[in-house]
Coordinates of C-alpha atoms in Angstrom, one line a residue:
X1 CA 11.8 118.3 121.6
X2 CA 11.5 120.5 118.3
X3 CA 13.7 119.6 115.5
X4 CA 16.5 120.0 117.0
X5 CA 17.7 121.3 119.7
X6 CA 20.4 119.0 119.6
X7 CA 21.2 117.7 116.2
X8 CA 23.8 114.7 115.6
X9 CA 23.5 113.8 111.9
X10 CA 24.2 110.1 110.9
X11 CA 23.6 109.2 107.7
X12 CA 22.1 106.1 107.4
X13 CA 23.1 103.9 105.1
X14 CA 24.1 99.8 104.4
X15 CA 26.9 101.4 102.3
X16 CA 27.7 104.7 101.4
X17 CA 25.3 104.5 98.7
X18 CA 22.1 102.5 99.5
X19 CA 19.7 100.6 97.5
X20 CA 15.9 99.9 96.7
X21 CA 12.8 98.5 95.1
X22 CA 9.4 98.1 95.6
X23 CA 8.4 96.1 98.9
X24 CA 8.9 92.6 98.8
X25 CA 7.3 90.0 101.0
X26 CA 9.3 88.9 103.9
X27 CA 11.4 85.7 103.1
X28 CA 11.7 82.7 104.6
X29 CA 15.1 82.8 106.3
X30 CA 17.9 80.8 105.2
X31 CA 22.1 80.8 106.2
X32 CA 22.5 79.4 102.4
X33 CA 24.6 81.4 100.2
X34 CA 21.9 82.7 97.8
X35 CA 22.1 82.4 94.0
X36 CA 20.0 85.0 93.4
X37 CA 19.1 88.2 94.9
X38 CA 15.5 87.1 95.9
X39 CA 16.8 84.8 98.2
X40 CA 19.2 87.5 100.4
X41 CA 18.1 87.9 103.8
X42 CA 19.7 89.1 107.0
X43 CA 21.2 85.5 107.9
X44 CA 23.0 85.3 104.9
X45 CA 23.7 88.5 103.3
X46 CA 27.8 89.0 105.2
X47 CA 28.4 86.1 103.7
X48 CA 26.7 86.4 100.4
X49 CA 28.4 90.1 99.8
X50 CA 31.9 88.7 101.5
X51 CA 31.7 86.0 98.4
X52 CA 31.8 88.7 95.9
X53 CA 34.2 90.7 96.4
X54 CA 37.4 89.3 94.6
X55 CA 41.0 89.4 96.1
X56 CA 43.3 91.5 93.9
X57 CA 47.2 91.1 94.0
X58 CA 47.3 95.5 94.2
X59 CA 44.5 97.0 96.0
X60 CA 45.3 101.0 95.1
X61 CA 43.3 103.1 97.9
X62 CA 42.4 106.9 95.8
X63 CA 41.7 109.7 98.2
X64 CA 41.1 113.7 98.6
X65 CA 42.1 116.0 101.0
X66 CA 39.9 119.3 101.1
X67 CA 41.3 122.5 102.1
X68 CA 38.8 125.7 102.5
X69 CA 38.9 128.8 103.4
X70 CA 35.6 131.3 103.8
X71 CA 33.4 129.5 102.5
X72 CA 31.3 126.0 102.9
X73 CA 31.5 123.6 100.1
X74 CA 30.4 120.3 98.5
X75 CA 32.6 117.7 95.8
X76 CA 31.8 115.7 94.2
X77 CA 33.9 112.8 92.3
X78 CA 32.1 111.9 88.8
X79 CA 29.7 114.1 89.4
X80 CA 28.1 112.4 92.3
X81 CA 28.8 113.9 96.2
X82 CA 30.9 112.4 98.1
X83 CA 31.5 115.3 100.8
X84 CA 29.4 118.0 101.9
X85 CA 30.9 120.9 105.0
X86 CA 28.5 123.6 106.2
X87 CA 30.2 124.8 109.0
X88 CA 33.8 126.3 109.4
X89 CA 35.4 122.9 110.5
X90 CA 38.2 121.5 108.3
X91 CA 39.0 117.8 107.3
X92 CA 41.0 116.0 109.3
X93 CA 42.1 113.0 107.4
X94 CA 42.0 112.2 103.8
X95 CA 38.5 111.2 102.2
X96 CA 38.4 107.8 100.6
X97 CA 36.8 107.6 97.1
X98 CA 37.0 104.4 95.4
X99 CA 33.2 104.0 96.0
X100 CA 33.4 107.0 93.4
X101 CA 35.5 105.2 90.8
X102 CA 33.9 102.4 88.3
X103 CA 36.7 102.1 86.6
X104 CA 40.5 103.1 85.5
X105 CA 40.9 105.9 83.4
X106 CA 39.9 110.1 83.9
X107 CA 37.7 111.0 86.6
X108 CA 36.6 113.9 87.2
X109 CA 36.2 116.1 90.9
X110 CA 34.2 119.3 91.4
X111 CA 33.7 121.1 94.1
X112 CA 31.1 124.0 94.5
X113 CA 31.6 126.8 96.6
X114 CA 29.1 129.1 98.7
X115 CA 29.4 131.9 101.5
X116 CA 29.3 131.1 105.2
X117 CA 26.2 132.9 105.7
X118 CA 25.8 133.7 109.7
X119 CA 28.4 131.1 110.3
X120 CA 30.8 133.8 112.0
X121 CA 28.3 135.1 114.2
X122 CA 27.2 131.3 115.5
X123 CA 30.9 130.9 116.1
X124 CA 32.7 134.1 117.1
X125 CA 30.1 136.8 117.9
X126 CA 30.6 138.8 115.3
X127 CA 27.6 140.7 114.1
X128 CA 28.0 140.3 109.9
X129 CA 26.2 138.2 107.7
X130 CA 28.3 136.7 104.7
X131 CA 25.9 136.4 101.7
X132 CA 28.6 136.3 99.3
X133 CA 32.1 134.7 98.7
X134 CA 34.7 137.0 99.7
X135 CA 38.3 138.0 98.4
X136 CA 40.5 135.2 100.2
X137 CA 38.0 132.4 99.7
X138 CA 39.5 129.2 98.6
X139 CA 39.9 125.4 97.9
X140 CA 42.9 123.6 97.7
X141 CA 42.7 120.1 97.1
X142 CA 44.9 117.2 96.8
X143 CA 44.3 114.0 95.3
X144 CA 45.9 110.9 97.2
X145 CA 46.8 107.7 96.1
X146 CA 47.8 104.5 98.4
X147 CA 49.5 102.0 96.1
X148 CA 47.9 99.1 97.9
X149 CA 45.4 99.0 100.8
X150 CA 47.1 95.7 102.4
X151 CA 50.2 97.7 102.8
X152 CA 49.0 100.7 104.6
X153 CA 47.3 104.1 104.2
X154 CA 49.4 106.1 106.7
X155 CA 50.7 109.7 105.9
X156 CA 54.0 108.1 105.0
X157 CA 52.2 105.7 102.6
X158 CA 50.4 109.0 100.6
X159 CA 51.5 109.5 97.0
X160 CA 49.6 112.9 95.5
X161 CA 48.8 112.3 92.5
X162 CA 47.4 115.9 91.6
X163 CA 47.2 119.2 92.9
X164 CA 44.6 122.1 92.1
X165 CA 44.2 125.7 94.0
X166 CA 41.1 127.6 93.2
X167 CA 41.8 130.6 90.6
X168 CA 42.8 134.0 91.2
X169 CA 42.9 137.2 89.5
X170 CA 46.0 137.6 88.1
X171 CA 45.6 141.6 88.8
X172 CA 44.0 142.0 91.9
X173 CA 45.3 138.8 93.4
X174 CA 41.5 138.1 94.6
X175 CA 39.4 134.6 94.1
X176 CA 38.0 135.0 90.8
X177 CA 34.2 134.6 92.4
X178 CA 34.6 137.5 95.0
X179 CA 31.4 139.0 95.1
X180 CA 29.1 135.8 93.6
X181 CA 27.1 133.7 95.5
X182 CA 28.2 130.6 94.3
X183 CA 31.3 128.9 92.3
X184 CA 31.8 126.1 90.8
X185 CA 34.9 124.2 89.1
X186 CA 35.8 120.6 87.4
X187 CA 39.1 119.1 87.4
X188 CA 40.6 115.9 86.2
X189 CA 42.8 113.5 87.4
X190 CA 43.7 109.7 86.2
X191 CA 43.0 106.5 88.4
X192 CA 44.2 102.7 87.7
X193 CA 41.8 100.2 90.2
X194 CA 41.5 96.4 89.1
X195 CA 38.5 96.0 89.4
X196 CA 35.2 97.4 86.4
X197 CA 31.7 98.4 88.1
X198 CA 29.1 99.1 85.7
X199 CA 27.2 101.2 88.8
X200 CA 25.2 104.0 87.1
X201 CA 26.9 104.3 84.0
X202 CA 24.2 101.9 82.2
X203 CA 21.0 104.3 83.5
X204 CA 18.6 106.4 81.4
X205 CA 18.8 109.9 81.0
X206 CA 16.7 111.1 83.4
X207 CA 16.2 114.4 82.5
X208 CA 14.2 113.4 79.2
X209 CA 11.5 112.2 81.1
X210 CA 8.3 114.5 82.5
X211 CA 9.7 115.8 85.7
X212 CA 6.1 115.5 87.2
X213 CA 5.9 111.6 87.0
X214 CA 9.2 111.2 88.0
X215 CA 9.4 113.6 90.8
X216 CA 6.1 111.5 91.5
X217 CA 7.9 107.8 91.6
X218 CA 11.2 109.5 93.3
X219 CA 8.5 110.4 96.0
X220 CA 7.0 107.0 95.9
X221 CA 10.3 105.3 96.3
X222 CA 11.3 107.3 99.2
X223 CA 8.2 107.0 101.0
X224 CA 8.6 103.2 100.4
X225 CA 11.9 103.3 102.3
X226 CA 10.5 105.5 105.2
X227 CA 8.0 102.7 105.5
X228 CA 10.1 100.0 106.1
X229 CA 12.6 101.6 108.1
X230 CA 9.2 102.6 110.4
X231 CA 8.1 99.0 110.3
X232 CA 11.2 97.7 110.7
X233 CA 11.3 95.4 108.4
X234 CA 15.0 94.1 108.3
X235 CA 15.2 91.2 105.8
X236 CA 12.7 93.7 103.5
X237 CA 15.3 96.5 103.7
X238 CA 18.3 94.2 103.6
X239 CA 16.6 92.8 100.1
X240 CA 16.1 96.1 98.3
X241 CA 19.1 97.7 100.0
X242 CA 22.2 94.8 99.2
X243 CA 23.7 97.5 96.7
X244 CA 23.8 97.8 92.9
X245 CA 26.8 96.0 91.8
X246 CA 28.6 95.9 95.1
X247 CA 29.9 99.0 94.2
X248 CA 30.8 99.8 97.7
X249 CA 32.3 96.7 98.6
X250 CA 34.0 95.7 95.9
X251 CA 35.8 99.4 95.7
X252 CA 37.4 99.2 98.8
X253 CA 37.8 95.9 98.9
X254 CA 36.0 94.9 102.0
X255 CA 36.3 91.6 104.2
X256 CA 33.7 89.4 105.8
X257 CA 35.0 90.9 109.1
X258 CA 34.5 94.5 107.8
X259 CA 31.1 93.7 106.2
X260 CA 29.5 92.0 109.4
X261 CA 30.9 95.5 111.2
X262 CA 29.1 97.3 108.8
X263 CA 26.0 95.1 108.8
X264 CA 25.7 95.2 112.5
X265 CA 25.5 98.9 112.6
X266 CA 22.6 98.4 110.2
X267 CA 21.1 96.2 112.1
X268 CA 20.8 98.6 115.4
X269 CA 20.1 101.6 112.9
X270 CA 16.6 99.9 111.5
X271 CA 15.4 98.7 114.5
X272 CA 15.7 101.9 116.4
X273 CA 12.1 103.3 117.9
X274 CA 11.8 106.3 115.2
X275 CA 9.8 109.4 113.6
X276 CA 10.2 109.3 110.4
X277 CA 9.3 112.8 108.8
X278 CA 7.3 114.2 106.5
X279 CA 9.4 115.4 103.0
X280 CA 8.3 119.2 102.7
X281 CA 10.0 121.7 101.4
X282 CA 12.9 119.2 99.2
X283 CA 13.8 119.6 95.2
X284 CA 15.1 117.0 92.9
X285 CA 18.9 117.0 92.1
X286 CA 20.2 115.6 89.5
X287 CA 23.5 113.9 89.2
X288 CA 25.7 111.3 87.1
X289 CA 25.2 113.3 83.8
X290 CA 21.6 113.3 84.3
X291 CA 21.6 109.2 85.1
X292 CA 20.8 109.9 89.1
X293 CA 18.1 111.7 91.0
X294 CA 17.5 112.4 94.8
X295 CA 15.4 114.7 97.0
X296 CA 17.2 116.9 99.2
X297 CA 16.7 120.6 100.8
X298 CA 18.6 123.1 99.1
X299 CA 22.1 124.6 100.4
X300 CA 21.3 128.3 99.9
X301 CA 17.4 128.2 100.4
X302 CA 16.5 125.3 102.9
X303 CA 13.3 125.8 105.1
X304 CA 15.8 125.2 108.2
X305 CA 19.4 125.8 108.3
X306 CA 20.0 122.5 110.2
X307 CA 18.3 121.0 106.7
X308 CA 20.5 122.1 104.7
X309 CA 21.8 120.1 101.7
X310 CA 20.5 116.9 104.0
X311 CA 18.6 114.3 102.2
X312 CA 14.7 114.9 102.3
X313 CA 14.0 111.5 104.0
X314 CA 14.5 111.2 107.4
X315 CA 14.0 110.1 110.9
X316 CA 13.8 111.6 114.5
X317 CA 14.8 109.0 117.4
X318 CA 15.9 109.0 120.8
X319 CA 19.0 107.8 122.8
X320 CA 21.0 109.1 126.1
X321 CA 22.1 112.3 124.3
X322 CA 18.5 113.2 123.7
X323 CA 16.5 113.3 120.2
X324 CA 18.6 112.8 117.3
X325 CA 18.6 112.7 113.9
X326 CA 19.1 109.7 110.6
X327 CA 19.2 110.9 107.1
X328 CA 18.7 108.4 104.3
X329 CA 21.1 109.5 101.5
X330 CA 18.5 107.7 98.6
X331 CA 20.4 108.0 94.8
X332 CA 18.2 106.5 92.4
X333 CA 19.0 105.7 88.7
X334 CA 16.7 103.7 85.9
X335 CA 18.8 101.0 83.6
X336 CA 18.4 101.5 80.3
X337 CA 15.7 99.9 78.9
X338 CA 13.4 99.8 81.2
X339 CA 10.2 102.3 81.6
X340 CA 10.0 104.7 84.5
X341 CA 7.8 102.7 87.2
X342 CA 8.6 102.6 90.8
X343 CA 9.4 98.9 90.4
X344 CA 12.4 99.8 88.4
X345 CA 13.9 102.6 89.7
X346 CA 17.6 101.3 91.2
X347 CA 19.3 102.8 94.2
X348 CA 23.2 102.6 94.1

């Protein structure tokens, strides 16, 4: 079956964010907490992960809730995406972003806008095109806060903490990018969390090195991944991919319980009988004030609209529903200090 006729995207990942290194040889499998991370493997890395993650007397949950209108759309919360929609669907429930958040203080959410292309015509029949952001495009979006996740995060527990409506002309009453191709706007909002990650905020500029040689190690990196995930290679992956910082983890304050759900999911994802495919066609994003980089296919010119804005690593596999599709979301950041190699490029 051709990529694809029926596409269900699931986006692989440990955590939202995954980590990496070079390959390791396979360990020698132990249930003992480790001390370091050389000795993480798949027996022990619930409980290893469950042991860092500190109980706090207030666990405040921050959220969004996106509203759009005529247009598809990507935020992103301190300048690294959290949510990407390219079809005409609307959120249904608020968007969690602690994972976003190293620390209390300003953080910052933008969102960029873009037209719906042939979106109307897939969906209603019509016979235009949008190639440009009309008059009544929009985004509204509200930032949530839940004053502590052991309480609750219903719709009766949501606090909004902030409030922002894309601009209009004052005269014509219009969006103030009718006509463009693309918008984009930064807000800010404040956020108190108990807990400090240092997650990418200690990484080189990446920008001030030769884009050649590191697109060249980004690929590297990447194909390292692919490689593992193909060979299956669990306590490899579970190794390089136990997360910078517990970032994830230690944001949303996760149990044992919740990480074994999580790990099991993992589990079944790498040793699924896959395709992983060739990167062609990608370019290198830059996020995190320069700090992160990833592959992905471009929104507006992607060489095919079911590619688009997806990560340029992924796999093909097969289940009930027919062949499917993984993506490997791969953000990759160098600590300061330390010389662009392969070796030390970081995945959050």
């Amino acid at each position: 079956m051709r990529l694809l006729d029926k596409l269900v995207v699931l986006t692989v990942g440990f955590f939202t964010l995954l980590g990496c290194a070079q390959q390791p040889k396979e360990s020698k499998i132990t249930t003992t907490l480790p001390t370091a991370v050389e000795y993480i493997n798949a027996a022990n890395i619930v409980d290893y992960l469950a042991a860092q993650v500190k109980p706090y007397n207030k666990q405040p949950i921050y959220a969004i809730r996106p509203i759009q209108n005529n247009c598809i759309f990507e935020i992103l919360v301190n300048d690294l995406p959290i949510y990407r929609e390219f079809t005409l669907e609307k959120l249904a429930t608020p968007l969690v972003i602690n994972d976003r958040i190293l620390k209390s203080g300003p953080q910052t959410i933008t969102y960029r806008l873009y037209p719906i292309g042939d979106l109307m015509v897939q969906e209603y029949g019509t016979e235009e095109t949008i190639s440009t952001l009309r008059k009544n495009t929009s985004m509204k979006i509200e930032v949530i806060q839940y004053e502590d996740s052991k309480l609750g995060e219903r719709l009766s527990d949501e606090i909004v903490i902030a409030r922002h409506t894309s601009p209009i002309d004052n005269q014509t009453d219009a969006f103030v990018a009718a006509g463009l191709t693309y918008y984009e706007y930064t807000f800010t909002f404040n956020a108190t969390v108990p807990y400090n990650n240092e997650g990418w905020s200690n990484g080189e500029d990446l920008k001030k090195f030769d884009k050649e040689e590191l697109e060249k190690i980004v690929v590297e990196k990447n194909l390292l991944i692919g490689k593992l995930y193909k060979e299956k290679k669990l306590d490899s992956l579970v190794k390089i991919e136990h997360i910078n910082k517990l970032i994830y983890g230690i944001a949303n304050y996760r149990t044992k319980e919740e990480f074994q759900g999580i790990f099991d999911q993992y589990k079944a994802d790498v040793f699924k009988e896959k395709e992983i495919q060739s990167m062609e066609g990608y370019q290198m994003e830059f996020y995190g004030e320069n700090r992160i980089v990833t592959l992905r296919y471009s929104i507006l010119k992607s060489p095919d609209p079911r590619l688009k804005g997806q990560p340029a690593l992924y796999y093909l596999y097969k289940d009930e529903y027919g062949t499917l599709v993984d993506f490997l979301s791969i953000y990759l950041f160098l600590p300061k200090g330390k010389p662009l190699t392969v070796e030390n490029l970081q995945i959050l």
